[in-house]
Amino acid sequence: MQHLIKLAWLTATLAGALYLSGTTATAAVKTYTQSGNALRAYNVSRYSTVNNRNLFVKRYAFTGTGSTVTSTRGKRATFKTNFLLPSGYDRSAKNWRNPQSMVLTPNGKTLYILSTNHANRGFIAKYDLAALKRLGITGQHVAALATAGADHATQSLSPKDRQILKHIHIGPTFACGHGQSLALNPKNHQLWFVGAKAVHSNVQQVSTRTLKPIKRINFTLKHTVPMGENLTFDKHGNAYFYTYSNGGWAPKGTVKLYQGKIGQKSVKFHLIMQGLRHRPGTKNQSLAYNPKRNRLYFVSDGSIASIPVNKLGHLKARQVEAANFNGRREFEGLQFTSNGTGYLLTNRSAQVMKTTQKTY
């Protein structure tokens, strides 16, 4: 089956690394260590919050079944199963049952899923979605992709399985943190993820060909400000992440949003000086951008809020959209194509769901 799936394994180590002007060069990963704070200074007395509608959803047990999740409060939206993801493939250490984030290219033709093993290591599977859809993995055959993975694990491949598996590229296992933050910069077509949710953090670029890290930028935002483990980019190449306030100068539970740039050797961010007073849910699962509506989406389990990018810093409460959803699923990621079609990555079971409306 090696001719069906290309395997790439990360073999670089820090041994024998060359240290040149803050740059570490290895066989696979070039590392830059940024000096000083990456976060622009700000005056906390000027920070404010918008009193958005409180549609907070408390963390719940994941018991969802069925093929649909629908909003029960707030903005109307429905997601239906588009296709099931493989829950296994072979006897390797890769954990296919725990997808944490996804990237869908703006044209909707390529899908990347980052899955982890609960020990800060994971891998990326790249799906030629256009080819797979032509083979009928959606519609009445939503389980076709999952079935192909299961059949490979038991070495009972059908001719259809073989056709499907030709369009999956499986990357190597690497250290990826919790794995919630895989994101594509549409301006330069680069894949990035946040490697550490900490004061001393890093972002890493992943090759879209080998599916392994090729660049790492180490940085400190500020000695009191940790990096959030979520990431997205807008159509202009601006990077965003958000955190929840633990209290202090911003009320507890406030959504604090940061905007910036990830460059070739360094990053820079600034705090948007207006936050959301009410967070969508207990856990901040991911952050998404819809190019059609020019909005950012804050994703939590069973609850999603969104804001217009062109109103950042001076939002009105009515401009904040939010929705609660039924289904009791774990919401792992949200992505949009250039025409505004939304795709939701859920776990238990692992699947990609699609909006039933033209834009969300």
PDB file of C-alpha atoms in Angstrom, residues 110-333:
ATOM      1  CA  THR A 110      -7.957  20.600  -0.372  1.00  0.00           C
ATOM      2  CA  LEU A 111      -8.503  19.673   3.269  1.00  0.00           C
ATOM      3  CA  TYR A 112      -5.901  19.347   6.030  1.00  0.00           C
ATOM      4  CA  ILE A 113      -6.760  17.644   9.347  1.00  0.00           C
ATOM      5  CA  LEU A 114      -4.408  17.785  12.339  1.00  0.00           C
ATOM      6  CA  SER A 115      -5.006  14.908  14.782  1.00  0.00           C
ATOM      7  CA  THR A 116      -3.210  14.370  18.092  1.00  0.00           C
ATOM      8  CA  ASN A 117      -2.443  11.570  20.539  1.00  0.00           C
ATOM      9  CA  HIS A 118      -3.272  13.583  23.705  1.00  0.00           C
ATOM     10  CA  ALA A 119       0.481  13.872  24.463  1.00  0.00           C
ATOM     11  CA  ASN A 120       1.265  17.010  22.426  1.00  0.00           C
ATOM     12  CA  ARG A 121       2.166  14.999  19.337  1.00  0.00           C
ATOM     13  CA  GLY A 122       0.160  14.649  16.178  1.00  0.00           C
ATOM     14  CA  PHE A 123       0.116  14.376  12.411  1.00  0.00           C
ATOM     15  CA  ILE A 124      -1.584  15.989   9.432  1.00  0.00           C
ATOM     16  CA  ALA A 125      -3.596  14.142   6.814  1.00  0.00           C
ATOM     17  CA  LYS A 126      -4.082  15.967   3.524  1.00  0.00           C
ATOM     18  CA  TYR A 127      -7.179  15.142   1.510  1.00  0.00           C
ATOM     19  CA  ASP A 128      -7.658  15.904  -2.177  1.00  0.00           C
ATOM     20  CA  LEU A 129     -11.235  16.822  -1.466  1.00  0.00           C
ATOM     21  CA  ALA A 130     -12.158  17.625  -5.044  1.00  0.00           C
ATOM     22  CA  ALA A 131     -11.091  14.153  -6.197  1.00  0.00           C
ATOM     23  CA  LEU A 132     -12.694  12.458  -3.206  1.00  0.00           C
ATOM     24  CA  LYS A 133     -16.018  14.171  -3.833  1.00  0.00           C
ATOM     25  CA  ARG A 134     -15.926  12.972  -7.419  1.00  0.00           C
ATOM     26  CA  LEU A 135     -15.606   9.466  -5.978  1.00  0.00           C
ATOM     27  CA  GLY A 136     -18.771   9.996  -3.952  1.00  0.00           C
ATOM     28  CA  ILE A 137     -17.662  10.404  -0.336  1.00  0.00           C
ATOM     29  CA  THR A 138     -20.505  12.877   0.305  1.00  0.00           C
ATOM     30  CA  GLY A 139     -24.251  12.657  -0.193  1.00  0.00           C
ATOM     31  CA  GLN A 140     -25.559   9.122   0.311  1.00  0.00           C
ATOM     32  CA  HIS A 141     -22.047   7.754   0.834  1.00  0.00           C
ATOM     33  CA  VAL A 142     -20.823   9.873   3.778  1.00  0.00           C
ATOM     34  CA  ALA A 143     -19.119   6.836   5.353  1.00  0.00           C
ATOM     35  CA  ALA A 144     -17.049   5.921   2.251  1.00  0.00           C
ATOM     36  CA  LEU A 145     -13.883   7.673   3.458  1.00  0.00           C
ATOM     37  CA  ALA A 146     -14.130   6.211   6.966  1.00  0.00           C
ATOM     38  CA  THR A 147     -14.786   2.772   5.505  1.00  0.00           C
ATOM     39  CA  ALA A 148     -11.668   2.966   3.335  1.00  0.00           C
ATOM     40  CA  GLY A 149      -9.556   3.716   6.410  1.00  0.00           C
ATOM     41  CA  ALA A 150     -11.109   0.856   8.366  1.00  0.00           C
ATOM     42  CA  ASP A 151     -10.654  -1.555   5.456  1.00  0.00           C
ATOM     43  CA  HIS A 152      -7.004  -0.592   5.187  1.00  0.00           C
ATOM     44  CA  ALA A 153      -6.544  -1.349   8.883  1.00  0.00           C
ATOM     45  CA  THR A 154      -7.943  -4.857   8.382  1.00  0.00           C
ATOM     46  CA  GLN A 155      -6.224  -5.330   5.007  1.00  0.00           C
ATOM     47  CA  SER A 156      -9.559  -5.893   3.282  1.00  0.00           C
ATOM     48  CA  LEU A 157      -9.477  -3.168   0.656  1.00  0.00           C
ATOM     49  CA  SER A 158     -12.102  -3.008  -2.045  1.00  0.00           C
ATOM     50  CA  PRO A 159     -11.398  -1.467  -5.468  1.00  0.00           C
ATOM     51  CA  LYS A 160     -13.343   1.625  -4.335  1.00  0.00           C
ATOM     52  CA  ASP A 161     -11.222   1.860  -1.177  1.00  0.00           C
ATOM     53  CA  ARG A 162      -8.073   1.837  -3.290  1.00  0.00           C
ATOM     54  CA  GLN A 163      -9.386   4.668  -5.432  1.00  0.00           C
ATOM     55  CA  ILE A 164     -10.211   6.717  -2.352  1.00  0.00           C
ATOM     56  CA  LEU A 165      -6.907   6.164  -0.555  1.00  0.00           C
ATOM     57  CA  LYS A 166      -4.916   7.386  -3.548  1.00  0.00           C
ATOM     58  CA  HIS A 167      -6.116  10.875  -2.662  1.00  0.00           C
ATOM     59  CA  ILE A 168      -4.886  10.963   0.956  1.00  0.00           C
ATOM     60  CA  HIS A 169      -1.386  12.030   1.963  1.00  0.00           C
ATOM     61  CA  ILE A 170      -0.391  11.168   5.533  1.00  0.00           C
ATOM     62  CA  GLY A 171       2.349  13.225   7.175  1.00  0.00           C
ATOM     63  CA  PRO A 172       4.830  12.362   9.932  1.00  0.00           C
ATOM     64  CA  THR A 173       4.223  12.571  13.668  1.00  0.00           C
ATOM     65  CA  PHE A 174       5.647  15.717  15.287  1.00  0.00           C
ATOM     66  CA  ALA A 175       5.329  17.826  18.444  1.00  0.00           C
ATOM     67  CA  CYS A 176       2.329  20.092  17.893  1.00  0.00           C
ATOM     68  CA  GLY A 177       0.991  21.121  21.301  1.00  0.00           C
ATOM     69  CA  HIS A 178      -2.711  20.507  21.676  1.00  0.00           C
ATOM     70  CA  GLY A 179      -3.148  20.877  17.916  1.00  0.00           C
ATOM     71  CA  GLN A 180      -6.104  23.285  17.914  1.00  0.00           C
ATOM     72  CA  SER A 181      -4.503  25.971  15.791  1.00  0.00           C
ATOM     73  CA  LEU A 182      -3.689  24.776  12.263  1.00  0.00           C
ATOM     74  CA  ALA A 183      -4.388  27.724   9.952  1.00  0.00           C
ATOM     75  CA  LEU A 184      -3.778  28.798   6.359  1.00  0.00           C
ATOM     76  CA  ASN A 185      -2.654  32.315   5.419  1.00  0.00           C
ATOM     77  CA  PRO A 186      -4.518  32.909   2.124  1.00  0.00           C
ATOM     78  CA  LYS A 187      -2.195  35.802   1.266  1.00  0.00           C
ATOM     79  CA  ASN A 188       0.925  33.600   0.908  1.00  0.00           C
ATOM     80  CA  HIS A 189      -0.638  30.083   1.104  1.00  0.00           C
ATOM     81  CA  GLN A 190       1.442  29.147   4.165  1.00  0.00           C
ATOM     82  CA  LEU A 191       0.272  26.702   6.852  1.00  0.00           C
ATOM     83  CA  TRP A 192       0.992  27.626  10.486  1.00  0.00           C
ATOM     84  CA  PHE A 193       0.158  26.386  13.972  1.00  0.00           C
ATOM     85  CA  VAL A 194       0.821  27.549  17.530  1.00  0.00           C
ATOM     86  CA  GLY A 195       3.379  25.232  19.090  1.00  0.00           C
ATOM     87  CA  ALA A 196       3.031  26.294  22.725  1.00  0.00           C
ATOM     88  CA  LYS A 197       0.240  27.849  24.770  1.00  0.00           C
ATOM     89  CA  ALA A 198       2.559  29.729  27.111  1.00  0.00           C
ATOM     90  CA  VAL A 199       4.335  32.998  27.808  1.00  0.00           C
ATOM     91  CA  HIS A 200       7.374  31.611  25.985  1.00  0.00           C
ATOM     92  CA  SER A 201       5.636  30.514  22.828  1.00  0.00           C
ATOM     93  CA  ASN A 202       6.264  29.667  19.213  1.00  0.00           C
ATOM     94  CA  VAL A 203       4.522  29.416  15.878  1.00  0.00           C
ATOM     95  CA  GLN A 204       5.577  26.870  13.277  1.00  0.00           C
ATOM     96  CA  GLN A 205       5.170  26.716   9.532  1.00  0.00           C
ATOM     97  CA  VAL A 206       4.236  23.384   7.984  1.00  0.00           C
ATOM     98  CA  SER A 207       5.146  22.310   4.461  1.00  0.00           C
ATOM     99  CA  THR A 208       2.020  21.706   2.378  1.00  0.00           C
ATOM    100  CA  ARG A 209       4.023  19.042   0.515  1.00  0.00           C
ATOM    101  CA  THR A 210       5.708  17.018   3.284  1.00  0.00           C
ATOM    102  CA  LEU A 211       3.199  17.956   6.038  1.00  0.00           C
ATOM    103  CA  LYS A 212       5.958  18.494   8.580  1.00  0.00           C
ATOM    104  CA  PRO A 213       7.282  21.658  10.258  1.00  0.00           C
ATOM    105  CA  ILE A 214       9.885  23.561   8.257  1.00  0.00           C
ATOM    106  CA  LYS A 215      10.167  26.800  10.253  1.00  0.00           C
ATOM    107  CA  ARG A 216       9.773  27.834  13.889  1.00  0.00           C
ATOM    108  CA  ILE A 217       9.675  31.302  15.410  1.00  0.00           C
ATOM    109  CA  ASN A 218      10.208  31.497  19.184  1.00  0.00           C
ATOM    110  CA  PHE A 219       8.877  34.625  20.887  1.00  0.00           C
ATOM    111  CA  THR A 220       7.435  36.158  24.019  1.00  0.00           C
ATOM    112  CA  LEU A 221       4.370  38.350  23.678  1.00  0.00           C
ATOM    113  CA  LYS A 222       4.866  39.858  27.120  1.00  0.00           C
ATOM    114  CA  HIS A 223       5.967  38.272  30.392  1.00  0.00           C
ATOM    115  CA  THR A 224       2.363  38.390  31.672  1.00  0.00           C
ATOM    116  CA  VAL A 225       0.570  37.451  28.440  1.00  0.00           C
ATOM    117  CA  PRO A 226       0.494  33.846  27.175  1.00  0.00           C
ATOM    118  CA  MET A 227      -0.223  32.966  23.562  1.00  0.00           C
ATOM    119  CA  GLY A 228      -3.674  31.577  22.871  1.00  0.00           C
ATOM    120  CA  GLU A 229      -3.735  28.142  21.251  1.00  0.00           C
ATOM    121  CA  ASN A 230      -5.924  29.166  18.328  1.00  0.00           C
ATOM    122  CA  LEU A 231      -5.066  30.937  15.100  1.00  0.00           C
ATOM    123  CA  THR A 232      -6.604  32.231  11.900  1.00  0.00           C
ATOM    124  CA  PHE A 233      -5.801  34.655   9.080  1.00  0.00           C
ATOM    125  CA  ASP A 234      -7.974  37.070   7.148  1.00  0.00           C
ATOM    126  CA  LYS A 235      -7.800  37.685   3.392  1.00  0.00           C
ATOM    127  CA  HIS A 236      -5.157  40.389   3.878  1.00  0.00           C
ATOM    128  CA  GLY A 237      -2.799  38.055   5.747  1.00  0.00           C
ATOM    129  CA  ASN A 238      -3.498  39.453   9.212  1.00  0.00           C
ATOM    130  CA  ALA A 239      -3.163  36.844  11.952  1.00  0.00           C
ATOM    131  CA  TYR A 240      -5.552  36.567  14.912  1.00  0.00           C
ATOM    132  CA  PHE A 241      -5.784  34.668  18.180  1.00  0.00           C
ATOM    133  CA  TYR A 242      -7.904  35.091  21.286  1.00  0.00           C
ATOM    134  CA  THR A 243      -7.926  34.224  24.979  1.00  0.00           C
ATOM    135  CA  TYR A 244     -10.383  34.382  27.865  1.00  0.00           C
ATOM    136  CA  SER A 245      -9.628  36.828  30.677  1.00  0.00           C
ATOM    137  CA  ASN A 246      -9.045  35.403  34.151  1.00  0.00           C
ATOM    138  CA  GLY A 247     -10.072  38.709  35.724  1.00  0.00           C
ATOM    139  CA  GLY A 248      -8.171  41.833  36.741  1.00  0.00           C
ATOM    140  CA  TRP A 249      -8.338  44.828  34.429  1.00  0.00           C
ATOM    141  CA  ALA A 250     -10.584  42.878  32.020  1.00  0.00           C
ATOM    142  CA  PRO A 251     -13.679  41.224  33.548  1.00  0.00           C
ATOM    143  CA  LYS A 252     -13.394  37.471  34.000  1.00  0.00           C
ATOM    144  CA  GLY A 253     -14.574  35.591  30.928  1.00  0.00           C
ATOM    145  CA  THR A 254     -13.986  38.491  28.535  1.00  0.00           C
ATOM    146  CA  VAL A 255     -12.906  37.446  25.034  1.00  0.00           C
ATOM    147  CA  LYS A 256      -9.627  39.253  24.347  1.00  0.00           C
ATOM    148  CA  LEU A 257      -8.686  39.371  20.660  1.00  0.00           C
ATOM    149  CA  TYR A 258      -5.206  39.981  19.253  1.00  0.00           C
ATOM    150  CA  GLN A 259      -4.280  40.932  15.686  1.00  0.00           C
ATOM    151  CA  GLY A 260      -0.869  40.870  14.051  1.00  0.00           C
ATOM    152  CA  LYS A 261       1.481  39.533  11.424  1.00  0.00           C
ATOM    153  CA  ILE A 262       3.598  36.408  11.167  1.00  0.00           C
ATOM    154  CA  GLY A 263       6.661  37.313   9.139  1.00  0.00           C
ATOM    155  CA  GLN A 264       9.645  35.436   7.803  1.00  0.00           C
ATOM    156  CA  LYS A 265      11.665  35.644  11.033  1.00  0.00           C
ATOM    157  CA  SER A 266       9.443  37.314  13.621  1.00  0.00           C
ATOM    158  CA  VAL A 267       5.894  37.970  14.742  1.00  0.00           C
ATOM    159  CA  LYS A 268       4.144  41.058  16.011  1.00  0.00           C
ATOM    160  CA  PHE A 269       0.736  41.411  17.637  1.00  0.00           C
ATOM    161  CA  HIS A 270      -1.405  44.057  19.262  1.00  0.00           C
ATOM    162  CA  LEU A 271      -4.412  43.775  21.529  1.00  0.00           C
ATOM    163  CA  ILE A 272      -7.725  44.910  20.049  1.00  0.00           C
ATOM    164  CA  MET A 273      -8.767  47.432  22.692  1.00  0.00           C
ATOM    165  CA  GLN A 274     -12.334  46.211  22.894  1.00  0.00           C
ATOM    166  CA  GLY A 275     -13.336  42.710  23.914  1.00  0.00           C
ATOM    167  CA  LEU A 276     -16.525  40.678  24.113  1.00  0.00           C
ATOM    168  CA  ARG A 277     -17.949  40.767  27.625  1.00  0.00           C
ATOM    169  CA  HIS A 278     -19.542  37.328  27.220  1.00  0.00           C
ATOM    170  CA  ARG A 279     -17.630  34.346  25.861  1.00  0.00           C
ATOM    171  CA  PRO A 280     -19.452  31.678  23.832  1.00  0.00           C
ATOM    172  CA  GLY A 281     -18.530  28.713  26.029  1.00  0.00           C
ATOM    173  CA  THR A 282     -16.232  27.141  28.597  1.00  0.00           C
ATOM    174  CA  LYS A 283     -13.442  26.107  26.225  1.00  0.00           C
ATOM    175  CA  ASN A 284     -12.123  28.214  23.350  1.00  0.00           C
ATOM    176  CA  GLN A 285     -11.868  25.500  20.718  1.00  0.00           C
ATOM    177  CA  SER A 286     -10.884  27.465  17.620  1.00  0.00           C
ATOM    178  CA  LEU A 287     -10.991  30.700  15.666  1.00  0.00           C
ATOM    179  CA  ALA A 288     -12.193  31.023  12.064  1.00  0.00           C
ATOM    180  CA  TYR A 289     -12.524  33.640   9.326  1.00  0.00           C
ATOM    181  CA  ASN A 290     -15.258  33.894   6.690  1.00  0.00           C
ATOM    182  CA  PRO A 291     -13.938  35.821   3.645  1.00  0.00           C
ATOM    183  CA  LYS A 292     -17.418  36.209   2.159  1.00  0.00           C
ATOM    184  CA  ARG A 293     -18.765  38.059   5.188  1.00  0.00           C
ATOM    185  CA  ASN A 294     -15.419  39.355   6.498  1.00  0.00           C
ATOM    186  CA  ARG A 295     -16.176  38.045   9.987  1.00  0.00           C
ATOM    187  CA  LEU A 296     -14.235  36.255  12.722  1.00  0.00           C
ATOM    188  CA  TYR A 297     -15.842  33.279  14.494  1.00  0.00           C
ATOM    189  CA  PHE A 298     -15.127  32.250  18.093  1.00  0.00           C
ATOM    190  CA  VAL A 299     -15.868  28.543  18.396  1.00  0.00           C
ATOM    191  CA  SER A 300     -16.723  26.727  21.613  1.00  0.00           C
ATOM    192  CA  ASP A 301     -18.575  23.463  22.150  1.00  0.00           C
ATOM    193  CA  GLY A 302     -22.226  23.997  21.232  1.00  0.00           C
ATOM    194  CA  SER A 303     -21.802  27.761  20.867  1.00  0.00           C
ATOM    195  CA  ILE A 304     -20.315  30.069  18.227  1.00  0.00           C
ATOM    196  CA  ALA A 305     -20.040  33.877  18.210  1.00  0.00           C
ATOM    197  CA  SER A 306     -18.856  36.094  15.362  1.00  0.00           C
ATOM    198  CA  ILE A 307     -17.893  39.718  14.755  1.00  0.00           C
ATOM    199  CA  PRO A 308     -17.213  41.871  11.666  1.00  0.00           C
ATOM    200  CA  VAL A 309     -13.516  42.557  11.092  1.00  0.00           C
ATOM    201  CA  ASN A 310     -14.136  46.095   9.849  1.00  0.00           C
ATOM    202  CA  LYS A 311     -15.704  47.014  13.210  1.00  0.00           C
ATOM    203  CA  LEU A 312     -12.905  45.751  15.449  1.00  0.00           C
ATOM    204  CA  GLY A 313     -12.344  48.099  18.376  1.00  0.00           C
ATOM    205  CA  HIS A 314     -15.700  49.867  18.016  1.00  0.00           C
ATOM    206  CA  LEU A 315     -18.289  47.114  17.959  1.00  0.00           C
ATOM    207  CA  LYS A 316     -21.933  47.583  18.821  1.00  0.00           C
ATOM    208  CA  ALA A 317     -23.727  44.784  20.645  1.00  0.00           C
ATOM    209  CA  ARG A 318     -26.099  44.243  17.708  1.00  0.00           C
ATOM    210  CA  GLN A 319     -23.107  43.530  15.422  1.00  0.00           C
ATOM    211  CA  VAL A 320     -22.091  40.486  17.466  1.00  0.00           C
ATOM    212  CA  GLU A 321     -23.819  37.366  16.171  1.00  0.00           C
ATOM    213  CA  ALA A 322     -24.096  34.254  18.317  1.00  0.00           C
ATOM    214  CA  ALA A 323     -25.806  30.887  18.295  1.00  0.00           C
ATOM    215  CA  ASN A 324     -26.275  27.880  20.562  1.00  0.00           C
ATOM    216  CA  PHE A 325     -26.489  24.438  18.953  1.00  0.00           C
ATOM    217  CA  ASN A 326     -28.047  21.142  19.887  1.00  0.00           C
ATOM    218  CA  GLY A 327     -26.365  17.768  19.435  1.00  0.00           C
ATOM    219  CA  ARG A 328     -23.915  17.782  22.387  1.00  0.00           C
ATOM    220  CA  ARG A 329     -20.899  17.406  20.106  1.00  0.00           C
ATOM    221  CA  GLU A 330     -17.328  18.563  20.504  1.00  0.00           C
ATOM    222  CA  PHE A 331     -16.769  21.435  18.075  1.00  0.00           C
ATOM    223  CA  GLU A 332     -13.130  21.237  16.956  1.00  0.00           C
ATOM    224  CA  GLY A 333     -12.885  23.672  14.051  1.00  0.00           C
TER     225      GLY A 333
END
